[in-house]
GROMACS .gro file of C-alpha atoms in nm:
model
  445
    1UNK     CA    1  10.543   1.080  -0.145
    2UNK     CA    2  10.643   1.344  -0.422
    3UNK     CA    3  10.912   1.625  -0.372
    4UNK     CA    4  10.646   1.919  -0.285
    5UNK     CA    5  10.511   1.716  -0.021
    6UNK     CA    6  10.848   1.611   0.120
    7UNK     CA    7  10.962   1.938   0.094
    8UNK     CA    8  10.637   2.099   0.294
    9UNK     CA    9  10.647   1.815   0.565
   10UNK     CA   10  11.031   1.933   0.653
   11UNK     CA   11  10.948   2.285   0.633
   12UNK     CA   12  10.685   2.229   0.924
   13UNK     CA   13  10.882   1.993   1.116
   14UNK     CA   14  11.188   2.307   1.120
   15UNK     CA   15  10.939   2.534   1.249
   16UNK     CA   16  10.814   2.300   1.496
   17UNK     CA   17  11.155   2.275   1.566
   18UNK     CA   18  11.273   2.628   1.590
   19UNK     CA   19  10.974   2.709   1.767
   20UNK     CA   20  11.037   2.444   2.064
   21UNK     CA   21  11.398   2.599   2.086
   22UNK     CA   22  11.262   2.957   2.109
   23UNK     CA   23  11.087   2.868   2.404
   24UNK     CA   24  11.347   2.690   2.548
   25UNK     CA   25  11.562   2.968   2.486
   26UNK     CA   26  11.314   3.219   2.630
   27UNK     CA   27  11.229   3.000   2.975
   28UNK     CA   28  11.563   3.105   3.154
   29UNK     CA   29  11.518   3.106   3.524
   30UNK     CA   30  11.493   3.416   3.710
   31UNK     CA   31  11.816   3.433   3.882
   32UNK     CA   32  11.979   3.268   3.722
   33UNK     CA   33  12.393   3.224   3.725
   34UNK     CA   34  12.644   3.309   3.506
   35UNK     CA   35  12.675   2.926   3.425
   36UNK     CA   36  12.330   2.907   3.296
   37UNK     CA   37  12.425   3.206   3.041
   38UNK     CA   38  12.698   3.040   2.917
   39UNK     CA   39  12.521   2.708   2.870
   40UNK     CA   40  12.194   2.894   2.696
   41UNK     CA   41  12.456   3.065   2.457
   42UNK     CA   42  12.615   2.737   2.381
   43UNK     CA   43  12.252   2.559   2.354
   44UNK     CA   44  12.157   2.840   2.153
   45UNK     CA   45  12.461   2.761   1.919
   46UNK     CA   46  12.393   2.416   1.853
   47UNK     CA   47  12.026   2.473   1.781
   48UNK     CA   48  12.129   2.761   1.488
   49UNK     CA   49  12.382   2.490   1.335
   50UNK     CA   50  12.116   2.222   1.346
   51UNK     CA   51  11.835   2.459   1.186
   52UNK     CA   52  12.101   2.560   0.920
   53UNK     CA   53  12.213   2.247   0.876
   54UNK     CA   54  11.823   2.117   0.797
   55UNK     CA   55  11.717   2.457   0.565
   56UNK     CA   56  12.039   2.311   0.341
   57UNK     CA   57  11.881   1.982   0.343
   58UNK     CA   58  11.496   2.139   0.239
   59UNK     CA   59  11.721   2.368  -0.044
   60UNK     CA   60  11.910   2.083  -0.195
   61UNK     CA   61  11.619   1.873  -0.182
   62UNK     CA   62  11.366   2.117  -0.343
   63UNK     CA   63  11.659   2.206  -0.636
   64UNK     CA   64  11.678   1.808  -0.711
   65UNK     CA   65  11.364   1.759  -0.727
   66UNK     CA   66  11.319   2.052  -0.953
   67UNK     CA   67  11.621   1.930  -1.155
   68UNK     CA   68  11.473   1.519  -1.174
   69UNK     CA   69  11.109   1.661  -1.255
   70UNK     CA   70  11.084   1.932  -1.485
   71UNK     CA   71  10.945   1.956  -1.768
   72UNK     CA   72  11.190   1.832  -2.081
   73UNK     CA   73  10.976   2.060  -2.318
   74UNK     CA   74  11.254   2.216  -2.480
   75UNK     CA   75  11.385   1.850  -2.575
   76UNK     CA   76  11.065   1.817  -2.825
   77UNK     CA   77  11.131   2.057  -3.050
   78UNK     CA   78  11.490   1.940  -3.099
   79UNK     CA   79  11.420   1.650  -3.276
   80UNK     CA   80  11.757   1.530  -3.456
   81UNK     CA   81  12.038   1.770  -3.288
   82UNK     CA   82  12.211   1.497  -3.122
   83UNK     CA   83  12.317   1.411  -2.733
   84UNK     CA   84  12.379   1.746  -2.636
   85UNK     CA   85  11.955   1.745  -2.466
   86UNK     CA   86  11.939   1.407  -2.397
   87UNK     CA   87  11.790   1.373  -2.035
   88UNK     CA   88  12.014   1.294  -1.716
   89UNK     CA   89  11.775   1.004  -1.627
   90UNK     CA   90  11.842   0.645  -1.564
   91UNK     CA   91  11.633   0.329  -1.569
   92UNK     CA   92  11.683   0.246  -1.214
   93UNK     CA   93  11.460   0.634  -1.103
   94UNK     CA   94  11.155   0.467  -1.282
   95UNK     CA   95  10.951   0.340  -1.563
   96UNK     CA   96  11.026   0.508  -1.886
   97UNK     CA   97  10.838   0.621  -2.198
   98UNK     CA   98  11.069   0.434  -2.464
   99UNK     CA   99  10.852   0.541  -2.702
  100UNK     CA  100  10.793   0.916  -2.645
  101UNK     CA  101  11.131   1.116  -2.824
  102UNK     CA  102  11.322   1.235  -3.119
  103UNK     CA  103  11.546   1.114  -3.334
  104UNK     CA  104  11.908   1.206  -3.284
  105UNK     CA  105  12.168   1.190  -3.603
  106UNK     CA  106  12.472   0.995  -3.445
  107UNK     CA  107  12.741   0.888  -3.717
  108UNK     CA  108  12.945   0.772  -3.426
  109UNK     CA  109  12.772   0.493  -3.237
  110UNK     CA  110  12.542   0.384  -3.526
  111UNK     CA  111  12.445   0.242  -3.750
  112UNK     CA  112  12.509  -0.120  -3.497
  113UNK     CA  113  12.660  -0.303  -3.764
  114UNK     CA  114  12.743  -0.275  -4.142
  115UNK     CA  115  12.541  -0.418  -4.414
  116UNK     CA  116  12.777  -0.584  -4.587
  117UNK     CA  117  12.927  -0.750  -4.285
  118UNK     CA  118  12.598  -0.916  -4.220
  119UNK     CA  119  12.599  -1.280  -4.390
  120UNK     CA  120  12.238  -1.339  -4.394
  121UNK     CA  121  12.116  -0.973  -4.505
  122UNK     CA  122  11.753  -0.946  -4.722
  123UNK     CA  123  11.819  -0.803  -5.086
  124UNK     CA  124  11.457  -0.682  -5.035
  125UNK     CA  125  11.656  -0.467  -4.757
  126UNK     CA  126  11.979  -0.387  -4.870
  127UNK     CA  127  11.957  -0.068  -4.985
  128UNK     CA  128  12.312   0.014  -5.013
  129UNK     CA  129  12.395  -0.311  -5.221
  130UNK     CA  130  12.107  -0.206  -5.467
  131UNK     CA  131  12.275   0.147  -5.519
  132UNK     CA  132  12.152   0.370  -5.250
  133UNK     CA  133  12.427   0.658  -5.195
  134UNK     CA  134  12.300   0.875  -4.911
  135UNK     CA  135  12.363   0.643  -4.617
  136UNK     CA  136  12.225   0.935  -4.324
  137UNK     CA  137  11.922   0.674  -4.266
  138UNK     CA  138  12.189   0.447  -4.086
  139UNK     CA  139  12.233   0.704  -3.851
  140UNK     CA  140  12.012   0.801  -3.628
  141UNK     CA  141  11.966   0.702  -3.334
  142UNK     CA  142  11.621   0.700  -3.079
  143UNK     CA  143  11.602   0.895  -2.804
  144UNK     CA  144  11.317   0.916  -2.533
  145UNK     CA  145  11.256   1.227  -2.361
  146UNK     CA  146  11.307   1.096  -1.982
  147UNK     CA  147  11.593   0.798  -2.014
  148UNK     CA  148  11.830   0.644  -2.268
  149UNK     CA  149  11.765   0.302  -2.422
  150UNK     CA  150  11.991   0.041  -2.323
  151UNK     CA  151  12.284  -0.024  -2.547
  152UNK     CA  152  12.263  -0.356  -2.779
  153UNK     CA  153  12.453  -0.622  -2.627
  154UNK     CA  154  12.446  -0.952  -2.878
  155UNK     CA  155  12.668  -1.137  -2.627
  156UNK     CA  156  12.412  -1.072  -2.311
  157UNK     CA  157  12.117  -1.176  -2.545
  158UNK     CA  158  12.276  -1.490  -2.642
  159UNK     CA  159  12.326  -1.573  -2.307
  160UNK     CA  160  11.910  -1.487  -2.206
  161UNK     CA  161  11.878  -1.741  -2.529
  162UNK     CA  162  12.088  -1.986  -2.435
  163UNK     CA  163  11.890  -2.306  -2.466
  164UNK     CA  164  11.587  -2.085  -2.574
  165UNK     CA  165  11.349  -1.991  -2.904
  166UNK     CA  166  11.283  -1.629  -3.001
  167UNK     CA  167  11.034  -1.664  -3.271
  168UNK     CA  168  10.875  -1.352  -3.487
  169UNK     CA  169  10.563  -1.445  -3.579
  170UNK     CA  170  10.404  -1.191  -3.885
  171UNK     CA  171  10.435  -1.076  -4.248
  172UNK     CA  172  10.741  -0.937  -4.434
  173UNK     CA  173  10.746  -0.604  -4.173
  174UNK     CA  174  10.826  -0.899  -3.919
  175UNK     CA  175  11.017  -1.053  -4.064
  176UNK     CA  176  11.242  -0.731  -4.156
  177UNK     CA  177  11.276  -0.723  -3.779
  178UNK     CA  178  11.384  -1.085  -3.771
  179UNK     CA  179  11.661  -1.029  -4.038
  180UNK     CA  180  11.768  -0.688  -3.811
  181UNK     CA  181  11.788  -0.910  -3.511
  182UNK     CA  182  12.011  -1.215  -3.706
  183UNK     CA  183  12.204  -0.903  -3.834
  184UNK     CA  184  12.244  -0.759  -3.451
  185UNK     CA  185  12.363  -1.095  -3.330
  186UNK     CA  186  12.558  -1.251  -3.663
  187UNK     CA  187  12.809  -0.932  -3.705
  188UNK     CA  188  12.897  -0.883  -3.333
  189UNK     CA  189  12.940  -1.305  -3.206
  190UNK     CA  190  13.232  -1.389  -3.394
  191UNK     CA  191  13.127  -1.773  -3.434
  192UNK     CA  192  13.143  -2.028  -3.724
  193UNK     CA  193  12.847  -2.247  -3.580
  194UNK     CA  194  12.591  -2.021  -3.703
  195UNK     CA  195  12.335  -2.175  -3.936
  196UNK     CA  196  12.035  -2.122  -4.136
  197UNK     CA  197  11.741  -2.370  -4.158
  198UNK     CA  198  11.364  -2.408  -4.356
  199UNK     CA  199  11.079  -2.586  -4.231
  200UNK     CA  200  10.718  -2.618  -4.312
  201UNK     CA  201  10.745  -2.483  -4.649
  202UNK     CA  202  11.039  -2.234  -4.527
  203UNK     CA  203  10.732  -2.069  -4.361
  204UNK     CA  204  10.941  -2.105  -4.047
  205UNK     CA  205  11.284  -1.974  -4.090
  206UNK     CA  206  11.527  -2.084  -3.839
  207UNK     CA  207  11.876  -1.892  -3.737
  208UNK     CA  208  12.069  -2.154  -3.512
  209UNK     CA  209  12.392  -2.001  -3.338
  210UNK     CA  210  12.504  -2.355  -3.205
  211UNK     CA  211  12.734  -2.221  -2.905
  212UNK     CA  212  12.422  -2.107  -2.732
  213UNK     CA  213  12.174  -2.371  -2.876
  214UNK     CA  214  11.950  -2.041  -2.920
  215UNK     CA  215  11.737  -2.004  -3.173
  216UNK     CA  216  11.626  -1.659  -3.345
  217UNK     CA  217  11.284  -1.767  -3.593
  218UNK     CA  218  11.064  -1.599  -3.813
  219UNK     CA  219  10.742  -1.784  -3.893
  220UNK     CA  220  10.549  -1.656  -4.170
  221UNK     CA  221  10.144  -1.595  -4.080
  222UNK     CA  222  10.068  -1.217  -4.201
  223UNK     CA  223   9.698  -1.280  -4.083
  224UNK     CA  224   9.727  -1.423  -3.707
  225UNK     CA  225   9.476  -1.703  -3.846
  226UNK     CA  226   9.465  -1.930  -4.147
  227UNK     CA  227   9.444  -1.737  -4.493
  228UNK     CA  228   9.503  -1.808  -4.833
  229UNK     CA  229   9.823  -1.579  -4.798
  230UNK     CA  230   9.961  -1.817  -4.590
  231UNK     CA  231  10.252  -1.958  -4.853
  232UNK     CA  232  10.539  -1.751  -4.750
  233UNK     CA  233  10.588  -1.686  -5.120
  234UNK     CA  234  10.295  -1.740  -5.413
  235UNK     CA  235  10.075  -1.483  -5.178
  236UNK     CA  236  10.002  -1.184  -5.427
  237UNK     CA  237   9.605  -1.298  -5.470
  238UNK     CA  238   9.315  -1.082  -5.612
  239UNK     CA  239   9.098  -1.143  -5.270
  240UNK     CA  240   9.222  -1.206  -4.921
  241UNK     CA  241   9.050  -1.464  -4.748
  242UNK     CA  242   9.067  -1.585  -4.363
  243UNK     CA  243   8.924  -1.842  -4.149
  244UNK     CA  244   8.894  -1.635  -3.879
  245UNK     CA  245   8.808  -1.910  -3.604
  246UNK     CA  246   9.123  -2.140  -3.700
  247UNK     CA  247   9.485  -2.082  -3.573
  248UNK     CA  248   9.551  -2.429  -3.444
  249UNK     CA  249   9.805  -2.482  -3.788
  250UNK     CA  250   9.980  -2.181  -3.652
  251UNK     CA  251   9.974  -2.177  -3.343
  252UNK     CA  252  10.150  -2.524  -3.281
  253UNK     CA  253  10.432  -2.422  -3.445
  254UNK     CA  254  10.500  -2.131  -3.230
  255UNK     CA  255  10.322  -2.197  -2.886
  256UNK     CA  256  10.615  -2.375  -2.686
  257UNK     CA  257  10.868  -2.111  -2.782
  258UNK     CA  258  11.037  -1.886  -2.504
  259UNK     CA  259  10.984  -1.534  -2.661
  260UNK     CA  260  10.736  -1.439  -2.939
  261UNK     CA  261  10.719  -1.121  -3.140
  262UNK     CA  262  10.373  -1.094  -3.286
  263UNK     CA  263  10.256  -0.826  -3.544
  264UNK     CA  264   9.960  -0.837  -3.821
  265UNK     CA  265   9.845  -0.464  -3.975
  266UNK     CA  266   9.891  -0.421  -4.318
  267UNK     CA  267   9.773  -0.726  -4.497
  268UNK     CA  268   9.401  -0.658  -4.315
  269UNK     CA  269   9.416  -0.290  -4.499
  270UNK     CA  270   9.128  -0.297  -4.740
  271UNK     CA  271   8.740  -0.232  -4.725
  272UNK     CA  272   8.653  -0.611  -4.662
  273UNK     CA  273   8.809  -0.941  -4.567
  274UNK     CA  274   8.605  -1.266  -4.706
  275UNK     CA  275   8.573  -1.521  -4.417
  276UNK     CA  276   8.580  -1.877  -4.422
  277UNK     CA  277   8.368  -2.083  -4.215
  278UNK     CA  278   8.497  -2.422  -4.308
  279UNK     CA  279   8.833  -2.557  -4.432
  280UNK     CA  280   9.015  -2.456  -4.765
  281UNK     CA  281   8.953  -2.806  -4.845
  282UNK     CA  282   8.598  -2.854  -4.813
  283UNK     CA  283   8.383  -2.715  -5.094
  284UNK     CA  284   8.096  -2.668  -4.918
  285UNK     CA  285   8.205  -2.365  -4.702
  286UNK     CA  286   8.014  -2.061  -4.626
  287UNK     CA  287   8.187  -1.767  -4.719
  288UNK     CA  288   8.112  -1.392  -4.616
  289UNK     CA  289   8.231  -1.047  -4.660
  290UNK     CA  290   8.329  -0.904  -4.362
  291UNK     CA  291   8.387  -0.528  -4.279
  292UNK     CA  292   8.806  -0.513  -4.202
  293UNK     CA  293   8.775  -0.384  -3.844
  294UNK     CA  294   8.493  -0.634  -3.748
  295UNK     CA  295   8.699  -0.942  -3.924
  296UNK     CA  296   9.054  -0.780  -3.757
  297UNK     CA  297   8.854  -0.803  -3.426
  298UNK     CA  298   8.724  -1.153  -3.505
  299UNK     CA  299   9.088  -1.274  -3.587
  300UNK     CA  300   9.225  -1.131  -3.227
  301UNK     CA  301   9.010  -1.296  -3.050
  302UNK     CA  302   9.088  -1.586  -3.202
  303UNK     CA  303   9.449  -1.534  -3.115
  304UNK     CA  304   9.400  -1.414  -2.804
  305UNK     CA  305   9.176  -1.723  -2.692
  306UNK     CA  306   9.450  -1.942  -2.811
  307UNK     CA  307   9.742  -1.763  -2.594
  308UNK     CA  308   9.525  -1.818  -2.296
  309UNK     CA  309   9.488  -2.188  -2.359
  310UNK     CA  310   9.784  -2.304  -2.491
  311UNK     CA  311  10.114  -2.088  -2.352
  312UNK     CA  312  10.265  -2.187  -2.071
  313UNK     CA  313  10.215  -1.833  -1.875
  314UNK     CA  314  10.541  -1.922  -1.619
  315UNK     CA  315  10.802  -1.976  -1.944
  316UNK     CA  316  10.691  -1.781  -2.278
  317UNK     CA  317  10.711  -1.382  -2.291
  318UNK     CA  318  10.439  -1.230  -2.502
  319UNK     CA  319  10.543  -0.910  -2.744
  320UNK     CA  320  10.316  -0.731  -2.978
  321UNK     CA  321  10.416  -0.450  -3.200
  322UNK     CA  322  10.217  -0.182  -3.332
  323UNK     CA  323  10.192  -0.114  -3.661
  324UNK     CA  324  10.451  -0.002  -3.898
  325UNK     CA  325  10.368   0.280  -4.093
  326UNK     CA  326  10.397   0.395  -4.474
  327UNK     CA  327  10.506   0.665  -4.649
  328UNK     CA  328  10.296   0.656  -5.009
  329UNK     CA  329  10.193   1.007  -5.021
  330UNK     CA  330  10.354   1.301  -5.007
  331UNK     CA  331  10.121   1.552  -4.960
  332UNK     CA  332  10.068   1.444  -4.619
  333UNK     CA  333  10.410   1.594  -4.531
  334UNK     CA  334  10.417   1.856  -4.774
  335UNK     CA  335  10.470   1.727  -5.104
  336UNK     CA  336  10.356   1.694  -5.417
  337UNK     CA  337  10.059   1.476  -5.478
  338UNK     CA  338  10.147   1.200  -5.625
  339UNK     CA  339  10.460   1.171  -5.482
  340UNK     CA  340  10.581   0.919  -5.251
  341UNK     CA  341  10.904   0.811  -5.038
  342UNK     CA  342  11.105   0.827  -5.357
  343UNK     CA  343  11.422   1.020  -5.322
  344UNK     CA  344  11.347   1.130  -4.951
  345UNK     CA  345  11.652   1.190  -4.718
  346UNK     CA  346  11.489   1.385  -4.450
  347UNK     CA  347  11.314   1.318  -4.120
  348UNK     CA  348  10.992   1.513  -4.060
  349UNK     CA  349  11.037   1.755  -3.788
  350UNK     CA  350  10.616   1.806  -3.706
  351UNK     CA  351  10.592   1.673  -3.362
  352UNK     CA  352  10.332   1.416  -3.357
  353UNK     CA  353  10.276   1.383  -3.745
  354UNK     CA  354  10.060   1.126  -3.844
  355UNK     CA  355  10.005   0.998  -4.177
  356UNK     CA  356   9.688   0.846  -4.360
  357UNK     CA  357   9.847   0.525  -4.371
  358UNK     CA  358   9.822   0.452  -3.994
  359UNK     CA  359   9.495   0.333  -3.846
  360UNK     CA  360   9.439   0.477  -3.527
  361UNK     CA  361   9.070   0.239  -3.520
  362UNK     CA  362   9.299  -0.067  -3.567
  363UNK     CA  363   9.557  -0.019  -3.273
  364UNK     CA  364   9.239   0.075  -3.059
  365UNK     CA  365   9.120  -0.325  -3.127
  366UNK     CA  366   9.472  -0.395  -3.043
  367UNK     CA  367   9.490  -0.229  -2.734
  368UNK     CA  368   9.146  -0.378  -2.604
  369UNK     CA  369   9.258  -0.725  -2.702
  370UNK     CA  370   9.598  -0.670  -2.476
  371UNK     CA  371   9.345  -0.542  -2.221
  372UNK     CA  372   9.123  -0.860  -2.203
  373UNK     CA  373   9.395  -1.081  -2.193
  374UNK     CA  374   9.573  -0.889  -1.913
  375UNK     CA  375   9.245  -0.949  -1.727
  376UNK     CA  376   9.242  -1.328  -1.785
  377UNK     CA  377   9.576  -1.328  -1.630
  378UNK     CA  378   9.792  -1.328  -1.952
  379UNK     CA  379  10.029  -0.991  -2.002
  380UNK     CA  380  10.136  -0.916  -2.340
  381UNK     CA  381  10.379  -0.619  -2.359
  382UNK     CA  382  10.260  -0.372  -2.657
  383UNK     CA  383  10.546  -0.193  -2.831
  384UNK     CA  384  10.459   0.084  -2.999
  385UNK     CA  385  10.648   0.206  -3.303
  386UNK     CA  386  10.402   0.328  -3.519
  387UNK     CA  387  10.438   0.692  -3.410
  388UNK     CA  388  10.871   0.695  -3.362
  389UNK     CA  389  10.815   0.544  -3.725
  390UNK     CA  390  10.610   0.801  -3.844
  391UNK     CA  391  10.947   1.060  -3.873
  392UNK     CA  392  11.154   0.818  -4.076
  393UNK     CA  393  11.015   0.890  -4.423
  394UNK     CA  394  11.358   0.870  -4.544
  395UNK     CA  395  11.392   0.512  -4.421
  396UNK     CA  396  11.240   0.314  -4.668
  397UNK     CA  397  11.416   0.086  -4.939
  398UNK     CA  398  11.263   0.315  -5.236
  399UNK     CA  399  11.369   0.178  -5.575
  400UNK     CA  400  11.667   0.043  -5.400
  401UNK     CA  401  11.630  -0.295  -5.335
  402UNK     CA  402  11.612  -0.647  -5.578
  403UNK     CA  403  11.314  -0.604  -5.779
  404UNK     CA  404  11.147  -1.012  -5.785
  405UNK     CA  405  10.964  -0.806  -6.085
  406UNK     CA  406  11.066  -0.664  -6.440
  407UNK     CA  407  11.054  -0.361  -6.443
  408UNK     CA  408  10.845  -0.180  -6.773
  409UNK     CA  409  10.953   0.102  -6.951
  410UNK     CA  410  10.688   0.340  -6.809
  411UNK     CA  411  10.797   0.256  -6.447
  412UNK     CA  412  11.189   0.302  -6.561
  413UNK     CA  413  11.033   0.633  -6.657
  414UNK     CA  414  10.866   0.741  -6.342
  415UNK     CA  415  11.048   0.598  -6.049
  416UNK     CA  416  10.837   0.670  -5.789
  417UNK     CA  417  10.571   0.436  -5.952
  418UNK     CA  418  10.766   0.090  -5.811
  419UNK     CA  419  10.955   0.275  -5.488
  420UNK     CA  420  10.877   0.055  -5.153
  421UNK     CA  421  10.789   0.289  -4.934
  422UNK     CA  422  10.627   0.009  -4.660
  423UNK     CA  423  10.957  -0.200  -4.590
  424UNK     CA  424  11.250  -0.028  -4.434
  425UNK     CA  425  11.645  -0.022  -4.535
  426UNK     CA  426  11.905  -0.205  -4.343
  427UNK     CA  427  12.105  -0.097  -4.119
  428UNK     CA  428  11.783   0.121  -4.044
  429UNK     CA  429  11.465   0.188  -3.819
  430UNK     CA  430  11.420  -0.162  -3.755
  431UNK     CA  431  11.728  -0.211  -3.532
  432UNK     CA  432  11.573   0.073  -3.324
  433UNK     CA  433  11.269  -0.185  -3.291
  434UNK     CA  434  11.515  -0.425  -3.179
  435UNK     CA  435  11.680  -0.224  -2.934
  436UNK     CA  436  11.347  -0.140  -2.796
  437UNK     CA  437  11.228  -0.515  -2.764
  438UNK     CA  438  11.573  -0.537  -2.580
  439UNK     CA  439  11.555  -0.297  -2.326
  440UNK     CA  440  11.199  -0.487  -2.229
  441UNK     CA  441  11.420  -0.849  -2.220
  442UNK     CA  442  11.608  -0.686  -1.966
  443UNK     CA  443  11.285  -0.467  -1.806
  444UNK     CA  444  11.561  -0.194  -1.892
  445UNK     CA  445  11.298   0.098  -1.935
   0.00000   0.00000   0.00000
């Protein structure tokens, strides 16, 4: 029952109420004695305390639920002012939009730890270490318009670990997530028996922290299925092809784990995909271009038929995450074209701003996929970042980061010609990712 209801089913019951008084008020007896006055005033008395008493009640409980349910409008268009609008509301009222807010700047509480202080940080995400000055992209902190997100414990996660496999499962985005979440746990659990480990080619990475006997893991698979991108480094090659039936190589590396982050966007972001019916080993295989959202669909289902098969429904958690999205051209927030990420430091305020470099058609096949499985009796819990993501143009490693590359005169020249603007700094949006995926460990949302 809502508060208007509640509110009109009291209202009637006090005039029921008031009613049956006035007409036990107004039935004196004729005759009657001076006792009967004196008990009618006194009756009278008790039923005007007990109708006050009730009208408080209906007052109170109209201005709460005016106070718990109205509309947090102005909170949109504050987008970075800090904790003076955050809302009042808890997780225990009700489910919360996690991923409906603003970003706040807080140079108190964040950034969560410091980049240097983390032992296992990426140079492809150390921004700071490659000569990035203006550190504001460390601090800000997500905000949802109805509830706060849980604070980062490393110490409570290590204990939901304990004797337990977290495995990210994606391309580089994921694995920036990964490196955030070793970061999260490596600078705050002051332990020597933390370890790093390589197998399969080091396309499974393995964080150990021993106390615990928890593992954190990235495994590298940018395509869900088998590809010939699947070496976790000599990838860069002229056509991208998949065998879009075939996950089995994959899949048994990951399948028994306790928690699995999934993601796969950008590497399927060209006109077509060649697929591969046959093994990379056989020379006789029958290849054919594919459309990207047809071959993206074929690879899902794929996926998806192999979750429903093969993971143990009662032990592993399921996670997706939407895509990640890029900042390559300016124009689309009001720039120059031709311009990119390079030498950004602000959010963008437009509420809702969408860039070119999200594909709207993609998360659609994503969300249908999550759909069908949740119908065969397999949930997997979509987290979507893509639009909270969308703001942080300022977030991205630029031209500061390790370059695997030298670098020609012409692009010393024109920096904006070799700034990342796909990846993200750390500390940096990522950790929010983290703190998201988090709050749904601990159904904290």
């Amino acid at each position: 029952m809502n508060i208007d209801s509640l509110h009109h089913n009291i209202e009637e019951k006090i005039s029921n109420f008031m009613a049956k008084s006035h007409q036990l008020l107004v039935s004196v007896p004729a005759g009657s004695s001076p006792v009967w006055d004196i008990k009618c005033s006194f009756h009278s008395l008790i039923v005007l305390l007990i109708v006050s008493l009730v009208a408080g009640v209906v007052y109170l409980t109209g201005e709460s639920g005016r106070f718990l349910f109205e509309d947090n409008s102005n909170s949109n268009s504050n987008m970075g002012r800090g904790k003076e609008n955050e809302s009042s509301l808890s997780y225990s009222n009700k489910k919360c939009n996690l991923f409906s807010g603003r970003w706040a700047f807080d140079n108190k509480s964040y950034p969560l730890y410091k980049e240097k202080d983390c032992k296992f940080m990426s140079d492809q995400l150390a921004c700071q270490k490659f000569g990035r000055k203006d550190l504001n992209y460390q601090h800000w902190r997500w905000q949802p318009h109805q509830c706060d997100i849980a604070r980062f414990n490393a110490t409570a996660l290590l204990e939901k670990l304990k004797n337990k496999r977290l495995v990210f499962v994606g391309d580089s985005l994921n694995r920036g997530q990964w490196v955030s979440m070793v970061c999260l746990i490596d600078t705050a659990v002051q332990s020597s028996l933390k370890s790093m480990h390589y197998r399969y080619n080091a396309s499974l990475i393995i964080f150990k922290v021993k106390d615990y006997n928890a593992t954190i893991e990235f495994y590298w698979e940018p395509l869900l299925v088998e590809s010939n991108s699947d070496d976790p480094v000599h990838h860069r090659l002229p056509e991208r092809i998949v065998r879009a039936n075939s996950i089995e190589k994959h899949g048994s590396r990951w399948t028994n784990a306790d928690f699995i982050v999934f993601n796969s966007y950008l590497w399927w972001r060209r006109p077509h995909i060649k697929v591969l019916w046959s093994s990379f080993e056989k020379s006789d295989g029958i290849y054919k271009e594919v459309k990207m959202l047809r071959s993206y669909e074929m690879a899902l289902k794929a996926w998806a038929d192999w979750l429903e098969i093969h993971v143990n429904r009662t032990k592993t958690q399921l996670f997706f995450m939407s895509m990640s999205p890029v900042h390559e051209r300016a124009e689309e927030w009001g720039k120059a074209k031709g311009e990119n990420c390079y030498s950004e430091k602000e959010l963008i305020q437009e509420e809702g701003y969408q860039g070119n470099g999200s594909d709207p058609k993609m998360m659609k096949i994503v969300e249908s996929t999550m759909h069908e499985l949740k119908h065969r009796g397999l949930n997997v819990h979509l987290l979507n970042i893509t639009q909270l993501s969308e703001y942080r143009k300022d977030g991205h490693p630029s031209i500061y980061r390790k370059q695997w590359d030298f670098l020609t005169e012409e692009q010393i020249a024109n920096p904006s010609s070799y700034a990342d603007c796909i990846h993200w700094c750390l500390p940096g949006v990522p950790d929010v990712w983290n703190e998201l995926l988090y709050a749904y460990f601990f159904n904290k949302y």
